[in-house]
């Protein structure tokens, strides 16, 4: 077993942009995306001003764009997004590091505030496991609510500790690019901020 473990944030770290917004536009088209964003302007403004917590703004966003869509359809959209779009967004230096880690057999995890449902299809090609924000599903449909907590900040560390036996590893390498990755970076033996 490898003595090393690698933890990646996804949005902005491995990718050049936020994938929640990009996935929405990819799935629903630019027209519906722009129209929806105009309707969500009050909550987006509240988020930017710190008046609305991140998770609440995210639930309003998900409810508006994806509330009521079948889980089956959402998974299919995530698979298509992983196939066609994510490869265009991955930073070249990040992909090179991923390939190097994979060749040496180092276990890799993406720990993201985004849903694994649009990351996993791409990630599994590189043997990367995904921990992320779980979406609530009722009677086979996305409700737009978050199941549990938004995988952001301290919650990232909680997910890591719940899913990985950290004592099995001597070296933990973590990569992030924002304040939401701070706790995960502090967990590592070596951390890399905006490295790619």
mmCIF file of C-alpha atoms in Angstrom:
data_model
loop_
_atom_site.group_PDB
_atom_site.id
_atom_site.type_symbol
_atom_site.label_atom_id
_atom_site.label_comp_id
_atom_site.label_asym_id
_atom_site.label_seq_id
_atom_site.Cartn_x
_atom_site.Cartn_y
_atom_site.Cartn_z
ATOM 1 C CA UNK A 1 0.000 0.000 0.000
ATOM 2 C CA UNK A 2 1.159 3.524 -0.808
ATOM 3 C CA UNK A 3 2.360 5.621 2.119
ATOM 4 C CA UNK A 4 1.186 8.702 0.249
ATOM 5 C CA UNK A 5 -2.311 10.150 -0.152
ATOM 6 C CA UNK A 6 -3.394 12.985 -2.436
ATOM 7 C CA UNK A 7 -6.397 15.250 -1.814
ATOM 8 C CA UNK A 8 -7.562 17.663 -4.505
ATOM 9 C CA UNK A 9 -10.133 20.403 -4.418
ATOM 10 C CA UNK A 10 -11.863 20.454 -7.813
ATOM 11 C CA UNK A 11 -13.356 23.812 -8.820
ATOM 12 C CA UNK A 12 -10.630 26.356 -9.522
ATOM 13 C CA UNK A 13 -7.874 23.969 -8.408
ATOM 14 C CA UNK A 14 -8.012 21.251 -11.057
ATOM 15 C CA UNK A 15 -10.362 23.243 -13.310
ATOM 16 C CA UNK A 16 -10.154 26.728 -14.777
ATOM 17 C CA UNK A 17 -13.673 27.649 -13.625
ATOM 18 C CA UNK A 18 -16.522 26.787 -11.257
ATOM 19 C CA UNK A 19 -18.276 23.684 -12.565
ATOM 20 C CA UNK A 20 -21.671 24.213 -10.901
ATOM 21 C CA UNK A 21 -22.351 27.214 -13.135
ATOM 22 C CA UNK A 22 -20.725 25.576 -16.145
ATOM 23 C CA UNK A 23 -22.607 22.287 -15.663
ATOM 24 C CA UNK A 24 -25.888 24.205 -15.472
ATOM 25 C CA UNK A 25 -25.199 26.083 -18.695
ATOM 26 C CA UNK A 26 -24.015 22.885 -20.411
ATOM 27 C CA UNK A 27 -27.146 20.989 -19.302
ATOM 28 C CA UNK A 28 -29.844 23.606 -19.829
ATOM 29 C CA UNK A 29 -28.420 25.944 -22.474
ATOM 30 C CA UNK A 30 -27.216 29.526 -22.251
ATOM 31 C CA UNK A 31 -30.671 31.100 -22.578
ATOM 32 C CA UNK A 32 -32.221 29.229 -19.643
ATOM 33 C CA UNK A 33 -29.069 29.758 -17.615
ATOM 34 C CA UNK A 34 -29.036 33.545 -18.089
ATOM 35 C CA UNK A 35 -32.779 33.805 -17.445
ATOM 36 C CA UNK A 36 -32.421 31.731 -14.273
ATOM 37 C CA UNK A 37 -29.480 33.753 -13.003
ATOM 38 C CA UNK A 38 -31.478 36.948 -13.366
ATOM 39 C CA UNK A 39 -34.227 35.427 -11.204
ATOM 40 C CA UNK A 40 -31.628 34.316 -8.654
ATOM 41 C CA UNK A 41 -29.938 37.720 -8.523
ATOM 42 C CA UNK A 42 -31.232 38.578 -4.998
ATOM 43 C CA UNK A 43 -29.842 35.391 -3.422
ATOM 44 C CA UNK A 44 -26.578 35.580 -5.409
ATOM 45 C CA UNK A 45 -26.131 39.184 -4.267
ATOM 46 C CA UNK A 46 -26.899 38.142 -0.685
ATOM 47 C CA UNK A 47 -24.236 35.451 -0.925
ATOM 48 C CA UNK A 48 -21.608 37.890 -2.231
ATOM 49 C CA UNK A 49 -22.425 40.355 0.551
ATOM 50 C CA UNK A 50 -22.236 37.627 3.193
ATOM 51 C CA UNK A 51 -25.928 37.967 4.080
ATOM 52 C CA UNK A 52 -26.868 34.448 2.916
ATOM 53 C CA UNK A 53 -24.816 31.367 3.810
ATOM 54 C CA UNK A 54 -23.179 29.410 0.993
ATOM 55 C CA UNK A 55 -25.361 26.303 1.504
ATOM 56 C CA UNK A 56 -28.629 28.266 1.418
ATOM 57 C CA UNK A 57 -27.727 30.087 -1.812
ATOM 58 C CA UNK A 58 -26.677 26.744 -3.315
ATOM 59 C CA UNK A 59 -30.020 25.142 -2.402
ATOM 60 C CA UNK A 60 -31.917 28.036 -3.982
ATOM 61 C CA UNK A 61 -29.775 27.670 -7.098
ATOM 62 C CA UNK A 62 -30.181 23.883 -7.342
ATOM 63 C CA UNK A 63 -33.922 24.064 -6.620
ATOM 64 C CA UNK A 64 -34.439 26.638 -9.337
ATOM 65 C CA UNK A 65 -32.443 24.899 -12.069
ATOM 66 C CA UNK A 66 -32.724 21.215 -11.209
ATOM 67 C CA UNK A 67 -35.570 20.772 -8.722
ATOM 68 C CA UNK A 68 -37.884 18.012 -9.991
ATOM 69 C CA UNK A 69 -35.496 16.523 -12.572
ATOM 70 C CA UNK A 70 -35.195 12.741 -12.348
ATOM 71 C CA UNK A 71 -32.042 11.368 -10.746
ATOM 72 C CA UNK A 72 -31.584 9.173 -13.820
ATOM 73 C CA UNK A 73 -31.608 12.196 -16.133
ATOM 74 C CA UNK A 74 -29.289 14.141 -13.823
ATOM 75 C CA UNK A 75 -26.771 11.262 -13.774
ATOM 76 C CA UNK A 76 -26.927 11.076 -17.582
ATOM 77 C CA UNK A 77 -26.221 14.826 -17.809
ATOM 78 C CA UNK A 78 -23.307 14.430 -15.384
ATOM 79 C CA UNK A 79 -21.861 11.611 -17.459
ATOM 80 C CA UNK A 80 -22.138 13.658 -20.668
ATOM 81 C CA UNK A 81 -20.574 16.650 -18.916
ATOM 82 C CA UNK A 82 -17.685 14.493 -17.685
ATOM 83 C CA UNK A 83 -17.166 13.103 -21.161
ATOM 84 C CA UNK A 84 -17.441 16.264 -23.239
ATOM 85 C CA UNK A 85 -16.815 19.286 -21.042
ATOM 86 C CA UNK A 86 -14.575 18.573 -18.037
ATOM 87 C CA UNK A 87 -11.558 17.580 -20.195
ATOM 88 C CA UNK A 88 -11.666 21.119 -21.651
ATOM 89 C CA UNK A 89 -11.572 22.666 -18.161
ATOM 90 C CA UNK A 90 -8.791 20.672 -16.501
ATOM 91 C CA UNK A 91 -5.560 22.610 -16.066
ATOM 92 C CA UNK A 92 -2.704 21.101 -18.046
ATOM 93 C CA UNK A 93 -0.300 21.067 -15.099
ATOM 94 C CA UNK A 94 -2.975 19.459 -12.901
ATOM 95 C CA UNK A 95 -3.600 16.660 -15.399
ATOM 96 C CA UNK A 96 0.127 16.012 -15.651
ATOM 97 C CA UNK A 97 0.354 15.645 -11.849
ATOM 98 C CA UNK A 98 -2.692 13.343 -11.772
ATOM 99 C CA UNK A 99 -1.122 11.075 -14.388
ATOM 100 C CA UNK A 100 2.177 11.011 -12.458
ATOM 101 C CA UNK A 101 0.418 10.116 -9.195
ATOM 102 C CA UNK A 102 -1.628 7.405 -10.902
ATOM 103 C CA UNK A 103 1.485 5.821 -12.444
ATOM 104 C CA UNK A 104 3.077 5.497 -8.989
ATOM 105 C CA UNK A 105 -0.116 4.029 -7.496
ATOM 106 C CA UNK A 106 -0.847 6.865 -5.075
ATOM 107 C CA UNK A 107 -4.505 6.948 -3.898
ATOM 108 C CA UNK A 108 -6.212 10.167 -5.000
ATOM 109 C CA UNK A 109 -9.415 11.820 -3.816
ATOM 110 C CA UNK A 110 -11.272 14.871 -5.070
ATOM 111 C CA UNK A 111 -12.936 16.623 -2.114
ATOM 112 C CA UNK A 112 -15.387 19.127 -3.525
ATOM 113 C CA UNK A 113 -18.327 21.353 -2.695
ATOM 114 C CA UNK A 114 -19.697 20.277 -6.082
ATOM 115 C CA UNK A 115 -21.783 17.144 -6.529
ATOM 116 C CA UNK A 116 -19.919 13.921 -7.343
ATOM 117 C CA UNK A 117 -22.661 13.275 -9.925
ATOM 118 C CA UNK A 118 -20.965 15.508 -12.500
ATOM 119 C CA UNK A 119 -17.350 14.791 -11.441
ATOM 120 C CA UNK A 120 -17.218 11.003 -10.992
ATOM 121 C CA UNK A 121 -17.445 9.949 -14.631
ATOM 122 C CA UNK A 122 -14.349 11.979 -15.491
ATOM 123 C CA UNK A 123 -12.532 11.132 -12.242
ATOM 124 C CA UNK A 124 -12.909 7.360 -12.507
ATOM 125 C CA UNK A 125 -10.838 7.400 -15.721
ATOM 126 C CA UNK A 126 -7.880 8.447 -13.567
ATOM 127 C CA UNK A 127 -8.721 6.181 -10.597
ATOM 128 C CA UNK A 128 -9.735 9.169 -8.471
ATOM 129 C CA UNK A 129 -12.446 8.760 -5.839
ATOM 130 C CA UNK A 130 -14.816 11.681 -5.228
ATOM 131 C CA UNK A 131 -16.170 13.063 -1.956
ATOM 132 C CA UNK A 132 -18.593 15.927 -2.438
ATOM 133 C CA UNK A 133 -21.886 17.585 -1.640
ATOM 134 C CA UNK A 134 -24.695 15.030 -1.737
ATOM 135 C CA UNK A 135 -27.974 16.057 -3.345
ATOM 136 C CA UNK A 136 -31.297 15.181 -1.765
ATOM 137 C CA UNK A 137 -33.449 12.793 -3.799
ATOM 138 C CA UNK A 138 -37.149 12.129 -3.174
ATOM 139 C CA UNK A 139 -39.071 9.493 -5.147
ATOM 140 C CA UNK A 140 -36.317 9.358 -7.762
ATOM 141 C CA UNK A 141 -36.146 13.120 -8.305
ATOM 142 C CA UNK A 142 -33.658 15.836 -7.340
ATOM 143 C CA UNK A 143 -35.324 18.144 -4.802
ATOM 144 C CA UNK A 144 -32.719 20.908 -4.978
ATOM 145 C CA UNK A 145 -31.917 20.485 -1.286
ATOM 146 C CA UNK A 146 -28.554 19.315 0.032
ATOM 147 C CA UNK A 147 -28.484 15.917 1.739
ATOM 148 C CA UNK A 148 -26.409 16.554 4.864
ATOM 149 C CA UNK A 149 -23.983 19.482 4.753
ATOM 150 C CA UNK A 150 -22.321 21.379 1.935
ATOM 151 C CA UNK A 151 -18.849 19.820 1.489
ATOM 152 C CA UNK A 152 -16.987 23.068 2.151
ATOM 153 C CA UNK A 153 -14.506 24.265 4.782
ATOM 154 C CA UNK A 154 -14.543 22.107 7.956
ATOM 155 C CA UNK A 155 -17.000 19.706 6.297
ATOM 156 C CA UNK A 156 -14.261 18.682 3.841
ATOM 157 C CA UNK A 157 -12.122 17.444 6.733
ATOM 158 C CA UNK A 158 -15.112 15.613 8.240
ATOM 159 C CA UNK A 159 -15.762 13.781 4.941
ATOM 160 C CA UNK A 160 -12.096 12.872 4.613
ATOM 161 C CA UNK A 161 -11.960 11.477 8.150
ATOM 162 C CA UNK A 162 -15.195 9.512 7.629
ATOM 163 C CA UNK A 163 -14.000 7.900 4.400
ATOM 164 C CA UNK A 164 -10.208 7.557 4.700
ATOM 165 C CA UNK A 165 -8.073 5.978 7.421
ATOM 166 C CA UNK A 166 -5.544 8.805 7.578
ATOM 167 C CA UNK A 167 -3.264 6.925 9.982
ATOM 168 C CA UNK A 168 -2.478 4.525 7.110
ATOM 169 C CA UNK A 169 -0.527 7.289 5.359
ATOM 170 C CA UNK A 170 2.761 8.974 6.194
ATOM 171 C CA UNK A 171 2.456 11.771 3.631
ATOM 172 C CA UNK A 172 -0.763 13.617 2.812
ATOM 173 C CA UNK A 173 -0.583 16.062 -0.096
ATOM 174 C CA UNK A 174 -3.481 18.520 -0.430
ATOM 175 C CA UNK A 175 -4.193 20.979 -3.242
ATOM 176 C CA UNK A 176 -6.638 23.871 -2.986
ATOM 177 C CA UNK A 177 -7.317 27.393 -4.217
ATOM 178 C CA UNK A 178 -9.758 29.089 -1.854
ATOM 179 C CA UNK A 179 -10.778 29.731 1.756
ATOM 180 C CA UNK A 180 -13.116 26.731 1.495
ATOM 181 C CA UNK A 181 -10.022 24.507 1.282
ATOM 182 C CA UNK A 182 -8.194 25.977 4.296
ATOM 183 C CA UNK A 183 -9.045 23.196 6.758
ATOM 184 C CA UNK A 184 -8.199 20.472 4.236
ATOM 185 C CA UNK A 185 -4.849 22.119 3.507
ATOM 186 C CA UNK A 186 -4.104 22.330 7.249
ATOM 187 C CA UNK A 187 -4.776 18.593 7.529
ATOM 188 C CA UNK A 188 -1.977 17.761 5.075
ATOM 189 C CA UNK A 189 1.687 17.115 5.717
ATOM 190 C CA UNK A 190 2.344 19.115 2.525
ATOM 191 C CA UNK A 191 -0.144 21.615 1.126
ATOM 192 C CA UNK A 192 -0.185 23.389 -2.210
ATOM 193 C CA UNK A 193 -2.211 26.572 -2.650
ATOM 194 C CA UNK A 194 -3.028 27.637 -6.240
ATOM 195 C CA UNK A 195 -0.227 25.319 -7.329
ATOM 196 C CA UNK A 196 -1.564 24.524 -10.808
#
